[in-house]
Amino acid sequence: MAGELDGRVALVTGGSRGIGRATALRLAEMGATVAVNYNASAGPAEEVVSQITVAGGNGAAFAADVADPKAVEALIAAVVGKFGKLDILVNNAGIVRDNIMMRMSLDEWDAVFNTNLRSMFITCQAALRGMMRNRWGRIINLTSVVALSGNSGQANYVAAKAGVIGLSKSLAREYASRSITVNAIAPGYIDTDIVAAISENLQTEMIKQIPLGRIGKPEEVADAIAFLASERAAYITGQVLSVNGGMYM
Ligand SMILES: NC(=O)c1ccc[n+]([C@@H]2O[C@H](COP(=O)([O-])OP(=O)(O)OC[C@H]3O[C@@H](n4cnc5c(N)ncnc54)[C@H](OP(=O)(O)O)[C@@H]3O)[C@@H](O)[C@H]2O)c1
């Protein structure tokens, strides 16, 4: 709802493309000031910010590789320095490095863990300090349907995304007394660059497993994230919200 997040400051990691982009735009539409983090995609991140400002909102782009702990600490400091606080943290940045276990390298394991899970340890720790002081906060962490179901060829990704669920539930318990909620969103197959890399045949096979019979849209995930960020979700914490067209129940 428009105006619902007036006065709130949000950070979306990996806000330059896909689900993060749709989330940044949705939060801004609801009134939040939005920090759009990116790593490689400076142009697309600036486009997201200009779309926000053209629509009358407020935001800025922030470069940082979330796999680099020092860069992440500097990112949170830069956001708080520019906008005065951080109320809503959406840990969205993520990568895949798929391989069957027998061929998976330690580098592929580490790259996925550092980007998809270790990054959240650092963003959450840094963001929680201010949220605790303000006695209000929303943390929304992107996991995946495969964290619930398992998936062959993705041992690194699935293990990291399952870790995201454990981290979210533990932080939910630790910080509930300060009115800080922590939830995870588990998308199914969503139409972004990650999925575009999958062959057409495999995509057709994947769609057959989805009761709603189609791939999801980034905006449909962004809506669920925006709901969890709002006051309407004040009594929801420690949950995993699936947005997957029914493909895993
Ligand atoms: N799409 C799906 O079907 C699906 C399903 C389940 C879960 N998810 C999860 O949802 C999240 C978003 O996925 P998506 O499909 O929207 O991905 P995407 O279209 O590939 O976009 C990934 C985003 O993450 C950013 N990013 C990647 N590595 C980064 C790093 N080291 N530091 C900072 N930003 C980084 C990218 O920014 P740059 O281009 O600037 O690097 C980009 O904005 C991920 O956590 C993913 O695992 C997606």
Coordinates of N, CA, C and O and ligand atoms in Angstrom, one line a residue, residues 13-21 37-42 44-45 62-68 91-96 114-116 120 141-146 157 161 185-195 198 206 215-216 218 221 243, ligand 1:
T13 N 20.2 -5.9 -1.0 CA 21.4 -6.4 -1.6 C 21.1 -7.0 -2.9 O 20.1 -7.7 -3.1
G14 N 22.0 -6.8 -3.9 CA 21.7 -7.3 -5.2 C 20.4 -6.7 -5.8 O 19.5 -7.4 -6.3
G15 N 20.3 -5.4 -5.7 CA 19.0 -4.7 -6.1 C 19.1 -4.3 -7.5 O 18.2 -3.6 -8.0
S16 N 20.1 -4.7 -8.3 CA 20.3 -4.2 -9.6 C 19.5 -5.0 -10.7 O 19.1 -4.5 -11.7
R17 N 19.2 -6.2 -10.3 CA 18.5 -7.1 -11.3 C 17.5 -8.0 -10.6 O 17.5 -8.2 -9.4
G18 N 16.7 -8.7 -11.4 CA 15.8 -9.8 -10.9 C 14.9 -9.4 -9.7 O 14.3 -8.4 -9.7
I19 N 14.9 -10.3 -8.8 CA 14.0 -10.2 -7.6 C 14.4 -9.0 -6.8 O 13.5 -8.2 -6.3
G20 N 15.7 -8.7 -6.6 CA 16.1 -7.5 -5.9 C 15.7 -6.2 -6.5 O 15.2 -5.3 -5.8
R21 N 15.7 -6.2 -7.8 CA 15.3 -5.0 -8.5 C 13.8 -4.7 -8.3 O 13.4 -3.6 -7.9
N37 N 21.9 -2.0 -3.5 CA 23.3 -2.5 -3.6 C 23.5 -3.3 -4.9 O 22.6 -3.9 -5.4
Y38 N 24.7 -3.2 -5.5 CA 25.0 -4.0 -6.6 C 26.5 -4.4 -6.5 O 27.2 -3.8 -5.7
N39 N 26.9 -5.3 -7.4 CA 28.3 -5.7 -7.4 C 28.9 -5.3 -8.8 O 29.7 -4.4 -8.9
A40 N 28.4 -6.0 -9.8 CA 28.9 -5.7 -11.2 C 28.1 -4.8 -12.0 O 28.6 -4.1 -12.9
S41 N 26.7 -4.7 -11.7 CA 25.8 -4.1 -12.6 C 25.5 -2.6 -12.2 O 24.4 -2.3 -11.8
A42 N 26.5 -1.7 -12.3 CA 26.4 -0.3 -11.9 C 25.3 0.3 -12.7 O 24.4 1.0 -12.2
P44 N 22.6 -0.9 -14.5 CA 21.2 -1.3 -14.1 C 20.8 -0.8 -12.7 O 19.7 -0.5 -12.5
A45 N 21.8 -0.8 -11.7 CA 21.5 -0.3 -10.4 C 21.1 1.2 -10.5 O 20.1 1.7 -9.8
F62 N 24.6 1.7 -4.2 CA 25.8 1.5 -3.4 C 26.5 0.2 -3.9 O 25.9 -0.9 -3.9
A63 N 27.7 0.4 -4.3 CA 28.5 -0.7 -4.8 C 29.1 -1.4 -3.6 O 29.6 -0.8 -2.7
A64 N 29.0 -2.8 -3.6 CA 29.7 -3.6 -2.6 C 29.6 -5.1 -3.0 O 28.5 -5.5 -3.4
D65 N 30.7 -5.8 -3.0 CA 30.7 -7.2 -3.2 C 30.3 -7.8 -1.8 O 31.1 -7.8 -0.9
V66 N 29.1 -8.5 -1.7 CA 28.7 -9.0 -0.4 C 29.5 -10.2 0.0 O 29.5 -10.5 1.2
A67 N 30.3 -10.7 -0.9 CA 31.2 -11.8 -0.4 C 32.5 -11.3 0.3 O 33.3 -12.1 0.8
D68 N 32.6 -10.0 0.3 CA 33.8 -9.3 0.9 C 33.4 -8.7 2.2 O 32.7 -7.6 2.2
N91 N 18.2 -9.3 2.4 CA 19.4 -10.0 1.9 C 19.1 -10.9 0.7 O 18.6 -12.0 0.9
N92 N 19.3 -10.3 -0.4 CA 18.8 -10.9 -1.7 C 19.9 -11.4 -2.6 O 19.7 -12.4 -3.3
A93 N 21.1 -10.7 -2.5 CA 22.2 -11.1 -3.4 C 22.5 -12.6 -3.4 O 22.6 -13.1 -2.3
G94 N 22.6 -13.2 -4.5 CA 22.9 -14.6 -4.5 C 23.4 -15.1 -5.9 O 23.2 -14.4 -6.9
I95 N 24.2 -16.2 -5.8 CA 24.8 -16.7 -7.1 C 24.6 -18.2 -7.0 O 24.3 -18.8 -6.0
V96 N 24.7 -18.9 -8.2 CA 24.8 -20.3 -8.3 C 26.1 -20.7 -8.9 O 26.7 -20.0 -9.8
N114 N 30.1 -17.9 0.6 CA 30.5 -16.6 1.0 C 29.5 -15.5 0.5 O 29.1 -14.6 1.2
T115 N 29.0 -15.7 -0.7 CA 28.0 -14.8 -1.3 C 26.6 -14.9 -0.7 O 25.9 -14.0 -0.4
N116 N 26.2 -16.2 -0.6 CA 24.8 -16.4 -0.2 C 24.5 -16.6 1.3 O 23.4 -16.4 1.7
M120 N 25.3 -12.7 4.9 CA 24.1 -12.4 5.8 C 24.6 -12.3 7.2 O 24.0 -11.5 8.0
N141 N 15.4 -12.6 4.4 CA 16.5 -13.3 3.8 C 16.0 -14.2 2.7 O 15.1 -15.0 2.9
L142 N 16.6 -14.1 1.6 CA 16.2 -15.0 0.4 C 16.8 -16.4 0.6 O 18.1 -16.5 0.5
T143 N 16.0 -17.4 0.7 CA 16.4 -18.8 0.6 C 15.8 -19.3 -0.7 O 15.7 -18.5 -1.7
S144 N 15.5 -20.6 -0.8 CA 15.0 -21.1 -2.1 C 14.2 -22.4 -1.8 O 14.4 -23.0 -0.8
V145 N 13.3 -22.6 -2.7 CA 12.5 -23.9 -2.7 C 13.4 -25.1 -2.5 O 13.1 -26.1 -1.8
V146 N 14.6 -25.0 -3.1 CA 15.5 -26.2 -3.1 C 16.1 -26.4 -1.7 O 16.6 -27.5 -1.4
Y157 N 24.7 -24.7 -3.2 CA 23.6 -23.7 -3.1 C 22.5 -24.1 -2.1 O 22.1 -23.3 -1.3
K161 N 21.5 -22.2 1.3 CA 20.2 -21.7 1.4 C 19.5 -22.3 2.6 O 18.6 -21.7 3.2
I185 N 12.3 -15.9 2.7 CA 11.4 -16.1 1.6 C 12.0 -17.2 0.7 O 13.2 -17.1 0.4
A186 N 11.2 -18.1 0.4 CA 11.7 -19.3 -0.5 C 11.0 -19.2 -1.8 O 9.9 -19.8 -2.0
P187 N 11.6 -18.6 -2.8 CA 11.0 -18.6 -4.2 C 11.1 -19.9 -4.8 O 12.1 -20.7 -4.5
G188 N 10.2 -20.2 -5.7 CA 10.4 -21.4 -6.6 C 11.1 -21.0 -7.8 O 12.2 -20.3 -7.7
Y189 N 10.6 -21.3 -9.0 CA 11.3 -20.9 -10.2 C 10.7 -19.5 -10.7 O 9.6 -19.4 -11.0
I190 N 11.6 -18.5 -10.7 CA 11.2 -17.1 -10.9 C 11.9 -16.6 -12.2 O 13.1 -16.9 -12.3
D191 N 11.2 -15.9 -13.0 CA 11.8 -15.5 -14.3 C 12.8 -14.3 -14.1 O 12.5 -13.2 -14.2
T192 N 14.1 -14.8 -13.9 CA 15.2 -13.8 -13.8 C 16.4 -14.4 -14.6 O 16.3 -15.5 -15.2
D193 N 17.5 -13.7 -14.5 CA 18.7 -14.1 -15.3 C 19.2 -15.5 -14.8 O 19.7 -16.2 -15.6
I194 N 19.0 -15.8 -13.5 CA 19.4 -17.1 -13.0 C 18.7 -18.2 -13.8 O 19.3 -19.2 -14.2
V195 N 17.4 -18.1 -14.0 CA 16.6 -19.1 -14.7 C 16.8 -19.0 -16.2 O 16.7 -20.0 -16.9
I198 N 19.0 -21.5 -17.9 CA 18.6 -23.0 -18.0 C 18.0 -23.2 -19.4 O 17.3 -22.4 -19.9
M206 N 10.5 -28.3 -15.9 CA 10.3 -27.7 -14.5 C 8.9 -27.2 -14.4 O 8.3 -27.4 -13.3
I215 N 6.1 -20.2 -14.7 CA 7.2 -19.6 -13.9 C 6.7 -18.4 -13.2 O 5.8 -17.7 -13.7
G216 N 7.2 -18.1 -12.0 CA 6.8 -16.9 -11.2 C 7.4 -15.6 -11.7 O 8.5 -15.7 -12.4
P218 N 9.3 -11.9 -10.8 CA 10.0 -11.2 -9.7 C 9.1 -10.4 -8.9 O 9.2 -10.3 -7.6
V221 N 7.4 -12.2 -6.0 CA 8.3 -12.4 -4.8 C 8.4 -11.1 -4.1 O 8.3 -11.0 -2.8
V243 N 7.1 -18.9 -2.1 CA 6.4 -18.2 -3.3 C 6.8 -19.1 -4.5 O 7.8 -18.8 -5.2
Ligands
LIG1 N1 15.2 -16.8 -9.7 C1 14.9 -17.8 -9.0 O1 14.2 -18.8 -9.6 C2 15.2 -18.0 -7.6 C3 14.7 -19.1 -6.9 C4 15.0 -19.3 -5.6 C5 15.8 -18.4 -4.9 N2 16.3 -17.3 -5.6 C6 17.2 -16.4 -4.8 O2 16.7 -15.0 -5.0 C7 17.8 -14.1 -5.0 C8 17.8 -13.3 -6.2 O3 17.8 -14.1 -7.3 P1 17.6 -13.6 -8.8 O4 17.0 -14.7 -9.6 O5 16.9 -12.3 -8.8 O6 19.1 -13.4 -9.3 P2 19.7 -12.6 -10.5 O7 18.7 -12.1 -11.4 O8 20.9 -13.4 -11.0 O9 20.3 -11.3 -9.7 C9 21.2 -11.5 -8.7 C10 21.5 -10.2 -8.0 O10 22.5 -10.4 -7.0 C11 23.5 -9.5 -7.2 N3 24.8 -10.1 -6.8 C12 25.3 -11.3 -7.2 N4 26.5 -11.4 -6.5 C13 26.7 -10.3 -5.8 C14 27.7 -9.9 -4.9 N5 28.8 -10.7 -4.7 N6 27.6 -8.7 -4.2 C15 26.5 -7.9 -4.4 N7 25.5 -8.3 -5.3 C16 25.6 -9.5 -5.9 C17 23.5 -9.1 -8.7 O11 24.1 -7.9 -8.8 P3 25.3 -7.6 -9.9 O12 24.8 -7.9 -11.3 O13 25.6 -6.1 -9.7 O14 26.4 -8.5 -9.5 C18 22.0 -9.1 -9.0 O15 21.5 -7.8 -8.6 C19 19.1 -15.0 -4.8 O16 19.4 -15.1 -3.5 C20 18.6 -16.3 -5.4 O17 19.4 -17.4 -4.8 C21 16.0 -17.1 -6.9

